[in-house]
């Protein structure tokens, strides 16, 4: 295995991009990442996307992106693992470069969701759950998360307001991120008074959809000058869990998050204490909580304490959603995993402006597909 | 890069499997391949599929398959490149094993198409073409191939009947394959009198859809006993071309087929003359022709000669579609690329029964996504 470095990042604002087609949005992020990496050609493209066949009547996004950005004849595929598709695309690219077969790889996460009626998008999101045993029984994706949250609150005695800190932190950080969809701070009153979507999940517990694309360029670290600062991938792991929540022994524990975080820590030779920034998958506040616990940042049932005590803020023990997170940067599902990586690289480079974290040697990303049924965790390290 | 061996194969019959769910069909092929490989656990799963979000309201097939076959917590993703999705899944698995990161990988190609109304499937197949510049102008996928075929006939002076040999050969071979959808021989009269679908493509020029799953298990060759017979992946390449046909300089030449075949030949250290069996992508007879030419088995415009002179039959110069091909084994799109690999392995093992090819040291597969916009070519070698 060769060491792999991230040498370029690019992103579009998460928004309603009605004036941009799927290829244009992908291309904007891809070309920005290639310009940042100062490369004119790449050897392979890995596109992360979940629902373009439904929302854009287009599959085959590998070929579409390669063609659109002028990378003719190179290898290109799409990778899908529901809401963690972007992270899985990154992982495929990482393995291809690490193998030595591919020198330079481009990863593009893309999702364009706001052209479709919201009932179609709700149905498309539910395809991430189990069609036979969850969706056929009437569950939507937010419904599944509501069941999880209710169970968690029952087991550990928390109330809805105890999750407010996750969303308040995300919105506060998004104000400083020009690529975020909702650059507005919210307070506890706004959180608790927001409309209920599916009890106990209210509008401020849930991340918004959106159109967006993010991209990174990877290359073999040994091809770079040893004297230059660089960001290396020092830990990478991916794991599945049962696709239906009801098949899990402990539904309120994200086993695949624990397993991938432990594997990534071991590969990187670090512990949770070494992580200076964590871009987690706060699709719902319950997922934020469960992710922090499974990764060892809080003990079981204690995730909300981190939010209540401000430990997740910039300068706190484990800063999360530092560019807005899924909650306020927005969650264009197949793109999100790549946005998280772009944002951690910004932090490790020291380019995160007003939301720069102080300790920035190690950064971690975690992306969750389905209700915890696929999880990808990566650790990045800034060298010099 | 480590050498990679294929140690297990499995498949279901291509059929209308109305009594089997998506997970059951996938599991049948996967478990058969694992039994054949004599492994109880794998480290990673790569699922090839194109349209389950539309035809089965289910994405996230990596997690679904891992869960269903009891491979809990392992890494699993779906790979998509339109009609070559199965081959792209194989290629991802190959790279992951070659890198040394993954020891043993399972590849599953799955497509379940016959539960949906045919207009929905026609629309889903068209998502492999360019949504903005082809489909929006009224072209279906067969329509695109009809334009290509018409142009080819005009340029080189062929007539419809000249393509009959491709389909007759495929059907003849399918009679001997218990996993083929149409195990019926056809003759030239039946070919030429079959109903026109989209001129000049008639029913017998076109492959049928179907439900089916195929699977292979890959592992590092250095983990196997040096004394045992094995099948190695000795060449593997993937390339894209423009997603729209109109953007190609020479629409009747599959540039990505030529590039990937040349790369695979070079890696394997062979020429077309060394290939004893070629499972090609005969979705339409025009694609059969173009694939043979681009891979160096016929000169430009001369593909039909191979069919007319019987050179593509078992015992001929380059046997193709030896288990029925897409035309008669059937074309469950995302699964097809894996079926082709299963069939070549059967040949290299000497297990192809009545359709066994005589020269079986080297076998080749080629899978085509879209109208030639993604092509994956692999060469396999039997050792000892």
XYZ file of C-alpha atoms in Angstrom:
768
model
C 0.000 0.000 0.000
C 1.259 3.455 -0.949
C 0.632 6.517 1.225
C -2.123 8.688 -0.227
C -2.344 12.491 -0.071
C -5.273 14.834 -0.714
C -3.874 17.557 -2.980
C -6.963 19.429 -4.126
C -10.431 20.370 -2.901
C -13.422 22.043 -4.541
C -17.086 22.638 -3.770
C -20.191 24.503 -4.849
C -22.572 26.217 -2.467
C -25.340 23.906 -1.301
C -28.444 25.586 -2.629
C -31.376 25.324 -5.021
C -29.330 25.352 -8.226
C -32.181 25.506 -10.727
C -29.928 27.208 -13.265
C -27.304 24.450 -13.233
C -27.611 20.968 -14.691
C -26.266 17.850 -13.020
C -23.151 17.901 -15.209
C -22.527 21.607 -14.702
C -22.740 21.353 -10.930
C -20.417 18.314 -10.898
C -18.004 20.054 -13.224
C -17.830 23.220 -11.132
C -16.653 21.285 -8.065
C -14.387 18.935 -10.044
C -12.574 21.681 -11.928
C -12.154 23.714 -8.728
C -10.496 20.711 -7.056
C -8.228 20.103 -10.056
C -7.243 23.783 -10.157
C -6.495 23.671 -6.435
C -4.390 20.544 -6.995
C -2.734 22.160 -10.028
C -3.398 19.117 -12.199
C -4.834 19.236 -15.720
C -5.501 15.521 -16.057
C -6.396 12.738 -13.645
C -6.221 8.975 -14.165
C -9.566 7.985 -12.759
C -12.839 9.471 -11.493
C -15.067 8.164 -8.689
C -18.474 9.794 -8.465
C -20.595 9.519 -5.324
C -24.323 9.870 -5.929
C -27.456 8.262 -4.548
C -30.538 9.249 -6.525
C -29.822 10.764 -9.931
C -31.723 7.983 -11.705
C -34.887 9.175 -9.959
C -34.278 12.914 -9.610
C -32.406 13.584 -12.848
C -33.265 10.613 -15.130
C -29.529 10.047 -15.542
C -27.258 7.249 -14.372
C -23.719 6.643 -15.665
C -22.361 9.720 -13.880
C -18.769 8.497 -14.130
C -18.853 8.783 -17.910
C -20.914 11.979 -17.726
C -18.426 13.789 -15.475
C -15.321 12.534 -17.321
C -16.814 13.719 -20.610
C -17.975 17.104 -19.302
C -14.643 18.093 -17.738
C -12.624 16.960 -20.746
C -11.030 13.895 -19.167
C -11.808 11.742 -22.170
C -11.102 8.002 -22.156
C -10.086 7.782 -18.509
C -11.609 5.298 -16.072
C -14.722 6.551 -14.266
C -17.472 4.930 -12.207
C -20.218 5.811 -9.776
C -20.200 4.435 -6.243
C -23.346 4.255 -4.132
C -23.953 3.423 -0.506
C -27.075 5.519 0.118
C -26.324 8.673 2.162
C -22.631 7.738 2.499
C -22.104 7.454 -1.269
C -19.625 10.343 -1.413
C -17.502 8.809 1.330
C -17.597 5.423 -0.387
C -16.467 7.045 -3.639
C -13.565 8.573 -1.733
C -12.719 5.202 -0.230
C -12.697 3.515 -3.671
C -10.389 6.227 -4.979
C -8.175 5.854 -1.931
C -7.823 2.090 -2.491
C -7.123 2.552 -6.208
C -4.328 5.054 -5.517
C -2.971 3.051 -2.577
C -2.752 -0.018 -4.822
C -0.406 1.767 -7.208
C -2.688 1.062 -10.185
C -3.962 4.657 -10.339
C -1.643 7.626 -9.841
C -4.086 10.495 -9.477
C -7.799 10.145 -8.758
C -10.646 12.630 -8.703
C -13.585 12.099 -6.352
C -16.815 13.980 -7.058
C -19.855 13.896 -4.799
C -22.977 15.205 -6.514
C -26.681 15.356 -5.744
C -29.330 17.523 -7.344
C -32.540 17.147 -5.383
C -34.559 20.345 -5.641
C -35.804 19.934 -9.214
C -38.133 17.141 -8.091
C -41.385 17.299 -6.117
C -40.745 16.713 -2.414
C -42.857 13.539 -2.286
C -40.611 12.000 -4.929
C -37.513 12.957 -2.947
C -39.021 11.549 0.250
C -39.669 8.276 -1.597
C -36.162 8.301 -3.084
C -34.603 8.872 0.351
C -36.570 5.912 1.692
C -34.826 3.618 -0.808
C -31.849 3.794 1.592
C -33.921 1.862 4.138
C -35.099 -1.710 3.739
C -37.711 -1.776 0.943
C -39.181 -5.126 2.006
C -39.268 -4.822 5.774
C -39.251 -1.109 6.609
C -40.612 0.992 3.754
C -43.313 -1.511 2.763
C -44.625 -1.155 6.307
C -45.034 2.579 5.873
C -41.818 3.930 7.344
C -40.120 6.941 5.812
C -36.468 7.720 6.465
C -37.265 10.425 9.017
C -39.729 7.986 10.585
C -36.946 5.483 11.204
C -34.785 8.129 12.809
C -37.712 9.231 14.942
C -38.095 5.680 16.267
C -34.391 5.599 17.078
C -34.498 8.974 18.815
C -37.563 8.063 20.842
C -35.918 4.856 22.013
C -32.725 6.726 22.900
C -34.625 9.350 24.900
C -36.534 6.614 26.725
C -33.387 4.648 27.562
C -31.296 7.562 28.776
C -33.890 10.059 29.989
C -33.176 12.936 27.612
C -35.743 15.417 26.280
C -36.002 17.128 22.904
C -34.381 20.351 24.111
C -31.254 18.431 25.149
C -30.377 17.961 21.467
C -30.601 21.686 20.661
C -26.862 22.299 21.073
C -25.990 20.176 18.044
C -28.109 22.288 15.708
C -27.218 25.619 17.325
C -23.494 24.842 16.888
C -23.979 23.783 13.260
C -25.891 26.960 12.357
C -23.405 29.178 14.216
C -20.534 27.720 12.196
C -22.427 27.854 8.896
C -22.675 31.644 9.179
C -18.945 31.736 8.386
C -19.083 29.276 5.462
C -19.929 30.810 2.064
C -20.755 27.325 0.715
C -23.380 26.568 3.378
C -27.067 26.508 2.527
C -28.371 28.139 5.741
C -26.029 30.841 7.006
C -28.248 31.871 9.885
C -27.644 31.386 13.593
C -30.504 29.878 15.603
C -31.174 29.979 19.330
C -32.708 27.549 21.779
C -36.154 29.173 21.560
C -36.193 28.818 17.786
C -35.096 25.209 18.126
C -37.765 24.182 20.584
C -40.524 26.129 18.816
C -39.798 24.741 15.372
C -42.529 22.582 13.806
C -42.610 18.877 14.603
C -41.862 16.703 11.547
C -42.134 13.259 13.029
C -42.161 13.143 16.797
C -39.673 13.595 18.485
C -37.808 14.996 15.448
C -38.580 18.649 14.816
C -37.504 20.793 11.875
C -34.334 21.873 13.677
C -33.314 18.289 14.488
C -33.276 17.491 10.772
C -30.829 18.459 8.040
C -32.136 20.048 4.826
C -31.699 18.547 1.372
C -30.151 20.622 -1.407
C -28.243 20.639 -4.680
C -24.487 20.543 -4.409
C -21.215 19.039 -5.515
C -17.870 18.656 -3.784
C -14.621 17.177 -5.068
C -11.143 16.154 -3.964
C -8.020 15.052 -5.825
C -5.874 12.240 -4.424
C -2.411 11.162 -5.387
C 0.432 8.973 -4.173
C 2.300 10.809 -1.410
C 5.662 9.599 -2.721
C 5.083 11.596 -5.915
C 5.091 14.852 -3.917
C 8.055 16.912 -2.782
C 9.055 15.738 0.700
C 9.545 19.356 1.780
C 6.024 20.603 1.108
C 3.186 20.598 3.594
C 0.620 17.942 2.741
C -2.494 16.235 4.034
C -2.291 12.452 4.189
C -5.004 9.829 4.583
C -3.710 7.999 7.648
C -6.814 5.973 8.489
C -9.681 4.693 6.351
C -12.314 2.078 7.067
C -15.773 1.125 5.860
C -18.274 -1.280 7.424
C -21.887 -2.309 7.084
C -24.560 -3.241 9.613
C -28.006 -4.764 9.123
C -30.023 -2.705 6.662
C -33.136 -2.921 8.905
C -32.862 -1.337 12.327
C -35.061 -4.032 13.905
C -32.363 -6.642 13.228
C -29.834 -4.934 15.488
C -29.191 -6.160 18.988
C -28.767 -2.602 20.267
C -30.443 -0.187 17.843
C -29.121 2.841 19.738
C -25.504 1.844 19.199
C -23.899 2.368 15.787
C -21.767 -0.746 15.620
C -20.356 0.080 12.165
C -19.321 3.511 13.460
C -17.474 1.951 16.368
C -15.769 -0.636 14.181
C -14.635 1.827 11.509
C -13.514 4.449 14.014
C -11.501 1.848 15.938
C -9.916 0.592 12.711
C -9.071 4.124 11.569
C -7.624 5.050 14.994
C -5.443 1.926 14.911
C -4.215 2.620 11.379
C -3.409 6.224 12.255
C -1.915 5.294 15.631
C -4.104 7.797 17.464
C -6.902 7.904 20.044
C -10.038 10.071 20.062
C -8.093 12.628 22.139
C -5.795 13.306 19.188
C -8.617 14.321 16.830
C -8.788 18.116 16.514
C -11.830 18.316 14.263
C -14.602 15.840 13.470
C -16.954 16.296 10.537
C -19.752 13.953 11.502
C -23.011 12.906 9.882
C -25.617 15.040 11.655
C -28.476 14.195 9.286
C -30.583 14.192 12.450
C -29.496 15.208 15.956
C -29.931 11.576 17.034
C -27.302 10.544 14.454
C -24.951 13.264 15.764
C -25.296 11.849 19.281
C -24.878 8.217 18.269
C -21.851 8.998 16.105
C -20.045 10.841 18.921
C -20.684 7.954 21.291
C -19.656 5.166 18.913
C -16.424 6.988 18.073
C -15.427 7.232 21.718
C -16.001 10.958 22.247
C -18.765 10.306 24.800
C -19.836 7.245 26.752
C -23.118 5.504 25.832
C -26.100 7.751 26.465
C -23.925 10.800 27.152
C -23.636 12.327 23.653
C -25.954 15.260 24.430
C -23.661 16.292 27.324
C -21.015 17.323 24.781
C -23.527 19.649 23.135
C -24.915 21.034 26.390
C -21.447 21.808 27.737
C -20.148 23.375 24.521
C -17.458 20.748 23.985
C -18.427 20.438 20.301
C -17.765 24.104 19.533
C -14.634 25.557 17.930
C -12.117 25.532 20.793
C -13.975 22.771 22.625
C -12.803 19.250 23.230
C -14.076 17.881 19.910
C -15.255 20.527 17.413
C -17.885 19.156 15.012
C -19.848 20.523 12.036
C -17.271 23.285 11.880
C -18.461 24.474 8.462
C -22.136 23.951 9.242
C -22.476 20.187 9.098
C -25.335 18.434 7.348
C -27.710 20.528 9.464
C -26.743 23.958 8.108
C -24.255 23.490 5.269
C -26.979 21.163 3.901
C -27.238 17.498 2.939
C -27.191 16.833 -0.805
C -27.039 13.159 0.087
C -24.562 11.618 -2.357
C -22.302 14.673 -2.157
C -22.208 15.028 1.616
C -19.394 12.564 2.293
C -17.109 14.563 -0.009
C -18.154 17.911 1.519
C -17.081 16.547 4.911
C -13.627 15.673 3.549
C -13.262 19.065 1.838
C -14.100 20.762 5.129
C -11.643 18.735 7.192
C -8.908 19.499 4.651
C -9.738 23.211 4.977
C -9.251 22.844 8.726
C -5.991 20.906 8.460
C -4.615 23.460 6.007
C -5.557 26.242 8.425
C -7.946 27.722 5.864
C -11.172 27.622 7.864
C -11.218 31.343 8.695
C -13.486 32.317 11.572
C -14.236 28.683 12.381
C -10.625 27.488 12.338
C -9.999 24.864 15.029
C -6.869 25.352 17.126
C -5.514 21.782 17.058
C -5.225 20.802 13.439
C -2.829 17.935 12.973
C -5.500 15.216 12.843
C -9.020 15.535 11.449
C -11.707 12.867 11.107
C -14.757 12.398 8.897
C -17.592 9.961 9.343
C -20.389 9.380 6.853
C -23.475 7.276 7.537
C -25.513 5.478 4.874
C -29.054 4.420 5.717
C -29.836 4.207 9.418
C -26.259 3.267 10.274
C -26.172 0.385 7.780
C -23.037 1.670 6.048
C -20.406 3.794 7.708
C -17.146 5.175 6.343
C -14.615 6.764 8.700
C -11.436 8.499 7.586
C -8.598 10.150 9.497
C -6.417 12.781 7.847
C -3.112 14.182 9.033
C -1.374 17.417 8.141
C 2.341 16.875 7.739
C 4.619 19.871 8.296
C 0.167 -4.755 -6.918
C -0.566 -8.324 -5.887
C -1.655 -10.989 -8.366
C -5.379 -11.677 -8.112
C -7.124 -15.032 -8.623
C -10.797 -15.856 -9.192
C -11.544 -18.727 -6.808
C -15.324 -19.021 -6.926
C -18.230 -18.498 -9.318
C -22.006 -18.613 -8.929
C -25.070 -17.658 -10.929
C -28.833 -17.941 -11.109
C -30.760 -18.658 -14.281
C -31.711 -15.494 -16.126
C -35.485 -15.587 -16.054
C -38.643 -13.925 -14.780
C -38.021 -14.570 -11.093
C -41.318 -13.305 -9.720
C -41.017 -15.589 -6.703
C -37.631 -14.226 -5.637
C -36.891 -10.832 -4.102
C -33.880 -8.719 -4.981
C -32.016 -9.916 -1.876
C -32.896 -13.575 -2.436
C -31.690 -13.545 -6.027
C -28.439 -11.793 -5.034
C -27.934 -14.192 -2.169
C -28.427 -17.296 -4.320
C -25.581 -16.290 -6.646
C -23.357 -14.977 -3.842
C -23.630 -18.073 -1.678
C -23.053 -20.328 -4.687
C -19.827 -18.457 -5.473
C -18.681 -18.641 -1.847
C -19.443 -22.363 -1.700
C -17.509 -22.864 -4.922
C -14.595 -20.905 -3.442
C -14.931 -22.813 -0.162
C -14.920 -19.622 1.889
C -17.351 -18.840 4.691
C -16.459 -15.180 5.060
C -15.215 -12.480 2.701
C -13.662 -9.123 3.551
C -15.568 -6.922 1.179
C -18.520 -6.970 -1.229
C -18.890 -5.069 -4.505
C -22.375 -5.107 -6.008
C -22.965 -4.207 -9.641
C -26.455 -2.897 -10.367
C -27.942 -0.230 -12.584
C -31.608 0.343 -11.847
C -32.815 -1.065 -8.530
C -33.820 2.397 -7.298
C -36.398 2.523 -10.082
C -37.361 -1.138 -10.503
C -37.170 -2.287 -6.872
C -37.386 0.930 -4.799
C -34.154 -0.107 -3.114
C -30.664 1.370 -3.223
C -27.866 0.516 -0.761
C -27.430 -2.974 -2.230
C -23.977 -3.381 -0.691
C -25.443 -3.298 2.803
C -28.473 -5.342 1.693
C -26.387 -8.198 0.283
C -23.867 -8.231 3.158
C -26.735 -8.421 5.650
C -28.708 -11.085 3.766
C -25.806 -13.510 3.357
C -24.634 -13.113 6.944
C -21.464 -11.140 6.236
C -22.224 -8.634 8.945
C -20.031 -5.558 9.473
C -17.865 -6.075 6.411
C -17.262 -3.382 3.804
C -19.806 -3.329 0.959
C -20.723 -0.860 -1.775
C -22.588 -0.677 -5.055
C -20.789 0.289 -8.252
C -22.654 1.604 -11.276
C -21.570 2.349 -14.818
C -24.882 1.726 -16.622
C -24.902 -1.600 -18.522
C -21.288 -2.347 -17.526
C -21.995 -2.030 -13.774
C -21.193 -5.674 -13.049
C -17.825 -5.401 -14.778
C -17.052 -2.172 -12.937
C -17.891 -3.863 -9.628
C -15.459 -6.622 -10.554
C -12.813 -4.060 -11.419
C -13.230 -2.275 -8.053
C -12.880 -5.598 -6.262
C -9.827 -6.439 -8.340
C -8.146 -3.146 -7.401
C -9.000 -3.558 -3.725
C -7.480 -7.057 -3.612
C -4.489 -6.057 -5.763
C -3.775 -3.193 -3.338
C -3.352 -5.612 -0.454
C -5.987 -3.791 1.627
C -8.637 -6.473 1.056
C -7.778 -10.182 1.160
C -10.928 -11.765 -0.238
C -13.653 -9.929 -2.136
C -17.085 -10.970 -3.351
C -18.527 -9.423 -6.502
C -22.276 -9.703 -7.082
C -24.034 -8.497 -10.221
C -27.792 -8.226 -9.762
C -30.703 -6.862 -11.751
C -34.395 -7.563 -11.313
C -36.267 -6.032 -14.207
C -39.407 -8.048 -14.899
C -41.490 -6.858 -11.936
C -41.884 -3.433 -13.554
C -44.013 -2.339 -16.518
C -41.967 -2.368 -19.732
C -42.349 1.385 -20.314
C -40.701 2.022 -16.948
C -37.842 -0.317 -17.852
C -37.428 1.347 -21.243
C -37.211 4.719 -19.483
C -34.772 3.318 -16.903
C -32.546 1.869 -19.639
C -32.488 5.273 -21.326
C -30.897 6.800 -18.214
C -27.657 5.190 -19.484
C -27.717 7.614 -22.410
C -27.343 11.378 -22.158
C -30.442 12.756 -20.423
C -29.900 16.316 -21.631
C -28.829 15.783 -25.232
C -30.100 12.363 -26.295
C -33.111 11.272 -24.244
C -34.643 14.748 -24.022
C -34.710 14.703 -27.815
C -36.786 11.549 -27.851
C -34.157 8.853 -28.236
C -34.528 5.528 -26.456
C -31.559 3.227 -25.901
C -32.513 0.927 -28.778
C -33.019 4.056 -30.882
C -29.417 5.082 -30.315
C -28.170 1.644 -31.310
C -30.378 1.730 -34.395
C -28.759 4.996 -35.491
C -25.323 3.438 -34.983
C -26.260 0.306 -36.908
C -27.761 2.269 -39.771
C -24.631 4.388 -40.063
C -22.437 1.280 -39.972
C -24.478 -0.430 -42.701
C -24.298 2.712 -44.825
C -20.534 3.073 -44.408
C -19.610 -0.529 -45.062
C -22.437 -1.782 -47.273
C -23.862 -4.485 -45.016
C -27.528 -5.544 -44.834
C -29.600 -6.711 -41.882
C -29.196 -10.399 -42.723
C -25.416 -10.067 -42.485
C -25.726 -9.746 -38.709
C -27.759 -12.937 -38.309
C -24.746 -15.104 -37.487
C -24.133 -13.336 -34.194
C -27.593 -14.165 -32.874
C -27.715 -17.680 -34.354
C -24.403 -18.515 -32.639
C -25.587 -17.096 -29.319
C -28.832 -19.063 -29.350
C -27.066 -22.261 -30.425
C -24.720 -22.018 -27.457
C -27.486 -21.079 -25.008
C -29.208 -24.414 -25.657
C -26.388 -26.016 -23.651
C -26.438 -23.527 -20.765
C -28.953 -24.276 -17.988
C -28.617 -20.679 -16.722
C -29.615 -19.081 -20.055
C -32.982 -17.416 -20.502
C -33.676 -18.564 -24.085
C -32.420 -22.107 -24.689
C -33.749 -22.300 -28.218
C -31.788 -22.399 -31.461
C -32.854 -19.976 -34.178
C -32.193 -20.078 -37.919
C -31.637 -17.420 -40.542
C -35.283 -17.394 -41.617
C -36.441 -16.789 -38.064
C -33.872 -14.027 -37.733
C -34.856 -12.148 -40.860
C -38.598 -12.597 -40.303
C -38.564 -11.401 -36.698
C -40.473 -8.183 -35.997
C -38.710 -4.871 -36.482
C -38.181 -2.990 -33.181
C -36.460 0.123 -34.399
C -35.152 -0.055 -37.931
C -32.693 -1.646 -38.721
C -32.739 -3.455 -35.340
C -35.163 -6.375 -35.289
C -36.155 -8.535 -32.351
C -33.344 -10.993 -33.048
C -30.688 -8.267 -33.185
C -31.578 -7.272 -29.626
C -30.857 -8.981 -26.314
C -33.711 -9.607 -23.866
C -33.882 -8.164 -20.355
C -34.401 -10.481 -17.394
C -33.905 -11.054 -13.676
C -30.614 -12.570 -12.674
C -27.597 -12.509 -10.409
C -24.045 -13.720 -10.865
C -21.119 -13.666 -8.462
C -17.384 -14.309 -8.238
C -14.932 -14.491 -5.350
C -11.458 -12.959 -5.717
C -8.412 -13.382 -3.554
C -4.689 -12.700 -3.569
C -2.955 -15.357 -5.654
C -0.063 -15.582 -3.202
C -2.489 -16.886 -0.555
C -3.172 -19.991 -2.674
C -1.144 -23.182 -2.885
C 1.375 -22.806 -5.721
C 0.611 -26.365 -6.845
C -3.102 -25.947 -7.496
C -4.667 -24.955 -10.788
C -5.994 -21.423 -10.662
C -7.450 -18.670 -12.808
C -5.623 -15.354 -12.585
C -6.655 -11.863 -13.675
C -3.747 -11.006 -15.966
C -5.212 -7.929 -17.656
C -7.806 -5.391 -16.517
C -8.666 -1.968 -17.872
C -11.579 0.443 -17.843
C -12.131 3.552 -19.959
C -14.836 6.041 -20.798
C -15.833 7.809 -23.989
C -18.258 10.701 -24.570
C -21.653 9.884 -23.098
C -23.416 11.219 -26.237
C -22.703 9.414 -29.488
C -22.867 12.667 -31.490
C -19.736 13.932 -29.750
C -17.561 11.148 -31.147
C -15.315 11.710 -34.106
C -16.046 8.213 -35.451
C -19.302 6.934 -33.933
C -18.827 3.492 -35.498
C -15.555 2.911 -33.684
C -15.581 1.998 -29.973
C -12.519 3.925 -28.867
C -12.854 2.844 -25.225
C -12.995 -0.800 -26.357
C -9.804 -0.399 -28.326
C -8.014 1.383 -25.492
C -9.018 -1.107 -22.802
C -8.330 -4.145 -24.981
C -4.888 -2.802 -25.894
C -4.121 -2.090 -22.241
C -5.284 -5.552 -21.160
C -3.300 -7.267 -23.946
C -0.185 -5.359 -22.897
C -0.639 -6.234 -19.213
C -1.186 -9.901 -20.047
C 1.597 -9.943 -22.623
C -0.679 -11.418 -25.296
C -2.208 -10.521 -28.664
C -5.764 -11.158 -29.915
C -4.506 -14.439 -31.403
C -3.863 -15.810 -27.909
C -7.454 -15.348 -26.732
C -9.309 -18.673 -26.790
C -12.719 -17.384 -25.722
C -14.270 -13.918 -25.720
C -17.432 -13.103 -23.807
C -18.451 -9.867 -25.485
C -21.297 -7.428 -24.965
C -23.801 -8.384 -27.677
C -26.636 -6.221 -26.349
C -27.347 -5.574 -30.034
C -25.671 -7.213 -33.028
C -24.133 -3.845 -33.902
C -22.348 -3.828 -30.524
C -21.081 -7.378 -31.165
C -19.591 -6.222 -34.462
C -18.047 -3.049 -33.094
C -16.564 -4.868 -30.100
C -14.876 -7.507 -32.289
C -13.382 -4.818 -34.502
C -12.155 -2.560 -31.706
C -10.485 -5.513 -29.968
C -8.533 -6.429 -33.066
C -10.416 -9.585 -34.044
C -11.594 -8.021 -37.323
C -10.540 -4.959 -39.283
C -12.867 -1.915 -39.385
C -16.106 -2.725 -41.160
C -15.348 -6.455 -41.304
C -16.927 -7.681 -38.061
C -19.858 -9.404 -39.794
C -17.407 -11.526 -41.806
C -16.477 -13.384 -38.609
C -20.128 -14.301 -38.094
C -20.784 -15.207 -41.732
C -17.741 -17.484 -41.878
C -18.403 -19.198 -38.551
C -15.211 -17.927 -36.927
C -17.125 -16.973 -33.777
C -18.391 -20.502 -33.117
C -16.910 -23.011 -30.682
C -13.827 -24.271 -32.492
C -13.595 -21.144 -34.639
C -10.905 -18.504 -34.530
C -12.528 -16.469 -31.750
C -15.469 -18.171 -29.997
C -17.903 -15.629 -28.525
C -21.137 -15.792 -26.509
C -20.198 -19.366 -25.711
C -22.863 -19.672 -22.999
C -25.466 -17.715 -24.941
C -24.194 -14.152 -24.621
C -26.446 -11.234 -23.797
C -28.631 -12.278 -26.744
C -29.721 -15.676 -25.419
C -28.391 -16.089 -21.878
C -30.157 -12.738 -21.332
C -29.156 -9.236 -20.243
C -30.113 -8.350 -16.668
C -28.103 -5.191 -17.169
C -26.200 -4.642 -13.923
C -25.526 -8.379 -13.582
C -24.319 -9.039 -17.118
C -20.679 -8.057 -16.604
C -20.392 -10.647 -13.840
C -22.178 -13.354 -15.878
C -19.548 -12.848 -18.588
C -16.744 -13.409 -16.083
C -18.445 -16.490 -14.611
C -18.750 -17.927 -18.124
C -15.135 -17.296 -19.068
C -14.018 -18.951 -15.818
C -16.178 -21.974 -16.691
C -14.339 -22.136 -20.006
C -10.866 -21.754 -18.508
C -11.637 -24.441 -15.939
C -12.774 -26.747 -18.737
C -16.279 -26.871 -17.248
C -18.272 -25.570 -20.218
C -19.602 -28.953 -21.293
C -20.972 -29.099 -24.830
C -19.772 -25.561 -25.561
C -16.251 -26.008 -24.212
C -13.699 -24.136 -26.324
C -10.554 -26.060 -27.271
C -7.934 -23.408 -26.468
C -8.490 -22.378 -22.896
C -5.429 -20.755 -21.431
C -6.556 -17.164 -21.998
C -10.122 -15.850 -21.916
C -11.370 -12.285 -22.293
C -14.483 -10.389 -21.219
C -15.677 -7.023 -22.401
C -18.617 -5.111 -20.977
C -20.094 -1.967 -22.497
C -21.941 0.731 -20.537
C -24.180 3.123 -22.447
C -23.501 3.362 -26.175
C -19.809 2.635 -25.699
C -19.356 5.380 -23.096
C -17.855 3.029 -20.507
C -15.985 -0.138 -21.357
C -14.293 -2.663 -19.075
C -12.034 -5.356 -20.545
C -10.470 -8.189 -18.555
C -8.151 -11.023 -19.520
C -7.992 -14.192 -17.438
C -5.394 -16.952 -17.542
C -5.616 -20.538 -16.376
C -2.403 -21.579 -14.693
C -1.572 -25.278 -14.654
